[in-house]
C-alpha cells in the first residue's frame, strides 16, 4: 500500500503522463504540485504558480508566499503543518489569470489530491480558487464564511479568503485577510477536535 506522499508522486506522474494543459506545460519551467504535510488537516489552495514558484517548483514562495508565511506564523502554524497547492499547476504566461478550461482540466487532479490528503478544512485564496468550490461566490461578501461542499463521498469545509497578492498592498484588505485567516484557523481547530 502506498503512503500519501507516494500517492501524491503518482498523481504528479499522471498529470505529466496525461499531458494536462500542454500549452502551459510548454511555457512553464516545471509542474508545481504542492508543498507541506500530506497528512495536514488544513489545505490552502491558490490560483496558479507565479514566477518564483515556477522557478523553484514550490507554491507560494514569492511575495504572496511571504505574506502567507506571516499569517501562518500569526496563527501559530508553520508551512510544514499545512499543505499548500494551486488549482492550476503550471505558471500561466506573464501570470495571466488561469483560463476556465485550464481550471477544468486540473479539477479532477485537484480532487484526487484532496482525496489523498483528506483535509478537514480547505482555505481557498482568491476568487478563482474559491469559485471552483462555490460557483456563486462573491468574494467581497463571502470572504471568511465557511461552507460545506460535497464532492462524491467527501465533504469539505471550504473557507474562501482574499488572495494574499490582492491584499498585500491594500491596508484595509490586508487587515481583513489577516482577521479572516485567524478566524479560519479557529474554525479549523473546532472542526478538527
Ligand atoms: N499565487 C498563487 O495563487 N499561487 C502561488 O503559488 C503563488 C502565487
GROMACS .gro file of C-alpha atoms and ligand atoms in nm:
model
  201
    1UNK     CA    1   0.000   0.000   0.000
    2UNK     CA    2   0.136   0.341  -0.099
    3UNK     CA    3   0.161   0.615   0.162
    4UNK     CA    4   0.013   0.961   0.100
    5UNK     CA    5   0.343   1.103  -0.028
    6UNK     CA    6   0.373   0.817  -0.274
    7UNK     CA    7   0.013   0.868  -0.392
    8UNK     CA    8   0.095   1.236  -0.449
    9UNK     CA    9   0.402   1.141  -0.652
   10UNK     CA   10   0.183   0.907  -0.855
   11UNK     CA   11  -0.062   1.193  -0.911
   12UNK     CA   12   0.220   1.416  -1.038
   13UNK     CA   13   0.336   1.142  -1.272
   14UNK     CA   14  -0.022   1.104  -1.404
   15UNK     CA   15  -0.055   1.478  -1.477
   16UNK     CA   16   0.269   1.459  -1.679
   17UNK     CA   17   0.177   1.131  -1.845
   18UNK     CA   18  -0.170   1.260  -1.945
   19UNK     CA   19  -0.012   1.583  -2.073
   20UNK     CA   20  -0.259   1.814  -1.900
   21UNK     CA   21  -0.258   2.169  -2.045
   22UNK     CA   22   0.026   2.112  -2.294
   23UNK     CA   23   0.038   2.483  -2.385
   24UNK     CA   24   0.104   2.583  -2.025
   25UNK     CA   25   0.349   2.300  -1.986
   26UNK     CA   26   0.539   2.432  -2.287
   27UNK     CA   27   0.582   2.784  -2.146
   28UNK     CA   28   0.631   2.687  -1.779
   29UNK     CA   29   0.957   2.567  -1.631
   30UNK     CA   30   0.801   2.286  -1.432
   31UNK     CA   31   0.488   2.145  -1.274
   32UNK     CA   32   0.422   2.276  -0.922
   33UNK     CA   33   0.216   2.010  -0.743
   34UNK     CA   34   0.215   2.131  -0.385
   35UNK     CA   35   0.414   2.161  -0.065
   36UNK     CA   36   0.376   2.079   0.301
   37UNK     CA   37   0.238   1.796   0.507
   38UNK     CA   38   0.034   1.531   0.317
   39UNK     CA   39  -0.135   1.447   0.649
   40UNK     CA   40  -0.242   1.807   0.710
   41UNK     CA   41  -0.590   1.895   0.833
   42UNK     CA   42  -0.580   2.227   0.650
   43UNK     CA   43  -0.513   2.266   0.278
   44UNK     CA   44  -0.461   2.608   0.117
   45UNK     CA   45  -0.550   2.641  -0.250
   46UNK     CA   46  -0.428   2.934  -0.460
   47UNK     CA   47  -0.472   3.002  -0.830
   48UNK     CA   48  -0.157   2.911  -1.018
   49UNK     CA   49   0.220   2.939  -0.972
   50UNK     CA   50   0.388   3.273  -1.039
   51UNK     CA   51   0.746   3.340  -1.147
   52UNK     CA   52   0.922   3.241  -0.823
   53UNK     CA   53   0.704   2.929  -0.787
   54UNK     CA   54   0.775   2.828  -1.147
   55UNK     CA   55   1.149   2.863  -1.086
   56UNK     CA   56   1.156   2.680  -0.752
   57UNK     CA   57   0.887   2.419  -0.816
   58UNK     CA   58   0.707   2.513  -0.494
   59UNK     CA   59   0.379   2.702  -0.438
   60UNK     CA   60   0.364   3.040  -0.267
   61UNK     CA   61   0.736   3.116  -0.238
   62UNK     CA   62   0.727   3.473  -0.381
   63UNK     CA   63   0.580   3.792  -0.228
   64UNK     CA   64   0.235   3.633  -0.172
   65UNK     CA   65   0.406   3.335  -0.011
   66UNK     CA   66   0.595   3.555   0.233
   67UNK     CA   67   0.265   3.715   0.336
   68UNK     CA   68   0.108   3.369   0.367
   69UNK     CA   69   0.400   3.260   0.588
   70UNK     CA   70   0.349   3.568   0.809
   71UNK     CA   71  -0.019   3.483   0.853
   72UNK     CA   72   0.061   3.119   0.928
   73UNK     CA   73   0.306   3.234   1.194
   74UNK     CA   74   0.048   3.474   1.343
   75UNK     CA   75  -0.189   3.174   1.365
   76UNK     CA   76   0.079   2.964   1.538
   77UNK     CA   77   0.144   2.748   1.233
   78UNK     CA   78   0.440   2.674   1.009
   79UNK     CA   79   0.425   2.562   0.649
   80UNK     CA   80   0.504   2.206   0.748
   81UNK     CA   81   0.178   2.192   0.950
   82UNK     CA   82  -0.038   2.252   0.643
   83UNK     CA   83  -0.050   2.159   0.274
   84UNK     CA   84  -0.038   2.429   0.006
   85UNK     CA   85  -0.131   2.393  -0.358
   86UNK     CA   86  -0.297   2.568  -0.652
   87UNK     CA   87  -0.585   2.483  -0.885
   88UNK     CA   88  -0.367   2.511  -1.195
   89UNK     CA   89  -0.025   2.351  -1.153
   90UNK     CA   90   0.169   2.537  -1.424
   91UNK     CA   91   0.253   2.907  -1.436
   92UNK     CA   92   0.033   3.084  -1.694
   93UNK     CA   93   0.240   3.304  -1.929
   94UNK     CA   94   0.304   3.651  -1.779
   95UNK     CA   95   0.097   3.548  -1.475
   96UNK     CA   96  -0.231   3.593  -1.662
   97UNK     CA   97  -0.544   3.460  -1.491
   98UNK     CA   98  -0.593   3.086  -1.539
   99UNK     CA   99  -0.848   3.016  -1.817
  100UNK     CA  100  -1.174   2.833  -1.741
  101UNK     CA  101  -1.059   2.532  -1.949
  102UNK     CA  102  -0.730   2.520  -1.756
  103UNK     CA  103  -0.915   2.515  -1.425
  104UNK     CA  104  -1.148   2.246  -1.563
  105UNK     CA  105  -0.853   2.036  -1.684
  106UNK     CA  106  -0.687   2.037  -1.342
  107UNK     CA  107  -1.007   1.996  -1.137
  108UNK     CA  108  -1.008   1.610  -1.130
  109UNK     CA  109  -0.642   1.613  -1.026
  110UNK     CA  110  -0.707   1.868  -0.753
  111UNK     CA  111  -0.990   1.645  -0.630
  112UNK     CA  112  -0.764   1.342  -0.630
  113UNK     CA  113  -0.506   1.543  -0.437
  114UNK     CA  114  -0.771   1.631  -0.176
  115UNK     CA  115  -0.892   1.272  -0.160
  116UNK     CA  116  -0.534   1.161  -0.087
  117UNK     CA  117  -0.474   1.426   0.181
  118UNK     CA  118  -0.828   1.417   0.330
  119UNK     CA  119  -0.812   1.758   0.494
  120UNK     CA  120  -1.085   1.871   0.733
  121UNK     CA  121  -1.073   2.228   0.608
  122UNK     CA  122  -0.994   2.386   0.271
  123UNK     CA  123  -0.893   2.751   0.267
  124UNK     CA  124  -0.915   2.898  -0.081
  125UNK     CA  125  -0.703   3.202  -0.162
  126UNK     CA  126  -0.861   3.436  -0.416
  127UNK     CA  127  -1.182   3.429  -0.615
  128UNK     CA  128  -1.059   3.179  -0.877
  129UNK     CA  129  -0.997   2.901  -0.631
  130UNK     CA  130  -1.298   2.996  -0.418
  131UNK     CA  131  -1.529   2.982  -0.719
  132UNK     CA  132  -1.428   2.629  -0.820
  133UNK     CA  133  -1.584   2.509  -0.492
  134UNK     CA  134  -1.852   2.777  -0.452
  135UNK     CA  135  -1.981   2.865  -0.800
  136UNK     CA  136  -2.195   3.161  -0.682
  137UNK     CA  137  -1.907   3.308  -0.480
  138UNK     CA  138  -1.892   3.685  -0.434
  139UNK     CA  139  -1.559   3.720  -0.264
  140UNK     CA  140  -1.623   4.071  -0.127
  141UNK     CA  141  -1.929   3.945   0.062
  142UNK     CA  142  -1.844   3.576   0.117
  143UNK     CA  143  -1.482   3.601   0.233
  144UNK     CA  144  -1.426   3.434   0.568
  145UNK     CA  145  -1.762   3.249   0.563
  146UNK     CA  146  -1.729   2.871   0.577
  147UNK     CA  147  -1.943   2.650   0.353
  148UNK     CA  148  -1.984   2.274   0.345
  149UNK     CA  149  -1.909   2.140  -0.002
  150UNK     CA  150  -1.990   1.782  -0.106
  151UNK     CA  151  -1.795   1.601  -0.373
  152UNK     CA  152  -1.862   1.231  -0.437
  153UNK     CA  153  -1.822   1.068  -0.095
  154UNK     CA  154  -1.623   1.353   0.056
  155UNK     CA  155  -1.748   1.658   0.241
  156UNK     CA  156  -1.517   1.953   0.290
  157UNK     CA  157  -1.548   2.271   0.491
  158UNK     CA  158  -1.439   2.542   0.248
  159UNK     CA  159  -1.342   2.887   0.374
  160UNK     CA  160  -1.288   3.138   0.091
  161UNK     CA  161  -1.035   3.414   0.165
  162UNK     CA  162  -0.896   3.702  -0.036
  163UNK     CA  163  -0.580   3.630  -0.231
  164UNK     CA  164  -0.265   3.749  -0.045
  165UNK     CA  165  -0.143   3.926  -0.363
  166UNK     CA  166  -0.463   4.135  -0.377
  167UNK     CA  167  -0.434   4.227  -0.010
  168UNK     CA  168  -0.058   4.278   0.006
  169UNK     CA  169  -0.054   4.650  -0.075
  170UNK     CA  170  -0.407   4.742   0.031
  171UNK     CA  171  -0.410   4.825   0.403
  172UNK     CA  172  -0.776   4.755   0.479
  173UNK     CA  173  -0.794   4.439   0.266
  174UNK     CA  174  -0.471   4.321   0.425
  175UNK     CA  175  -0.621   4.356   0.774
  176UNK     CA  176  -0.942   4.184   0.659
  177UNK     CA  177  -0.740   3.893   0.524
  178UNK     CA  178  -0.539   3.864   0.848
  179UNK     CA  179  -0.860   3.872   1.055
  180UNK     CA  180  -1.030   3.615   0.827
  181UNK     CA  181  -0.721   3.398   0.840
  182UNK     CA  182  -0.712   3.390   1.221
  183UNK     CA  183  -1.087   3.321   1.234
  184UNK     CA  184  -1.047   3.042   0.978
  185UNK     CA  185  -0.774   2.883   1.193
  186UNK     CA  186  -1.011   2.888   1.495
  187UNK     CA  187  -1.286   2.730   1.287
  188UNK     CA  188  -1.043   2.467   1.161
  189UNK     CA  189  -0.942   2.388   1.521
  190UNK     CA  190  -1.308   2.340   1.614
  191UNK     CA  191  -1.378   2.107   1.324
  192UNK     CA  192  -1.062   1.906   1.390
  193UNK     CA  193  -1.118   1.835   1.759
  194LIG     N1  194  -0.019   3.296  -0.626
  194LIG     C1  195  -0.089   3.181  -0.630
  194LIG     O1  196  -0.210   3.181  -0.646
  194LIG     N2  197  -0.023   3.070  -0.614
  194LIG     C2  198   0.108   3.065  -0.593
  194LIG     O2  199   0.160   2.955  -0.578
  194LIG     C3  200   0.178   3.186  -0.588
  194LIG     C4  201   0.114   3.300  -0.605
   0.00000   0.00000   0.00000
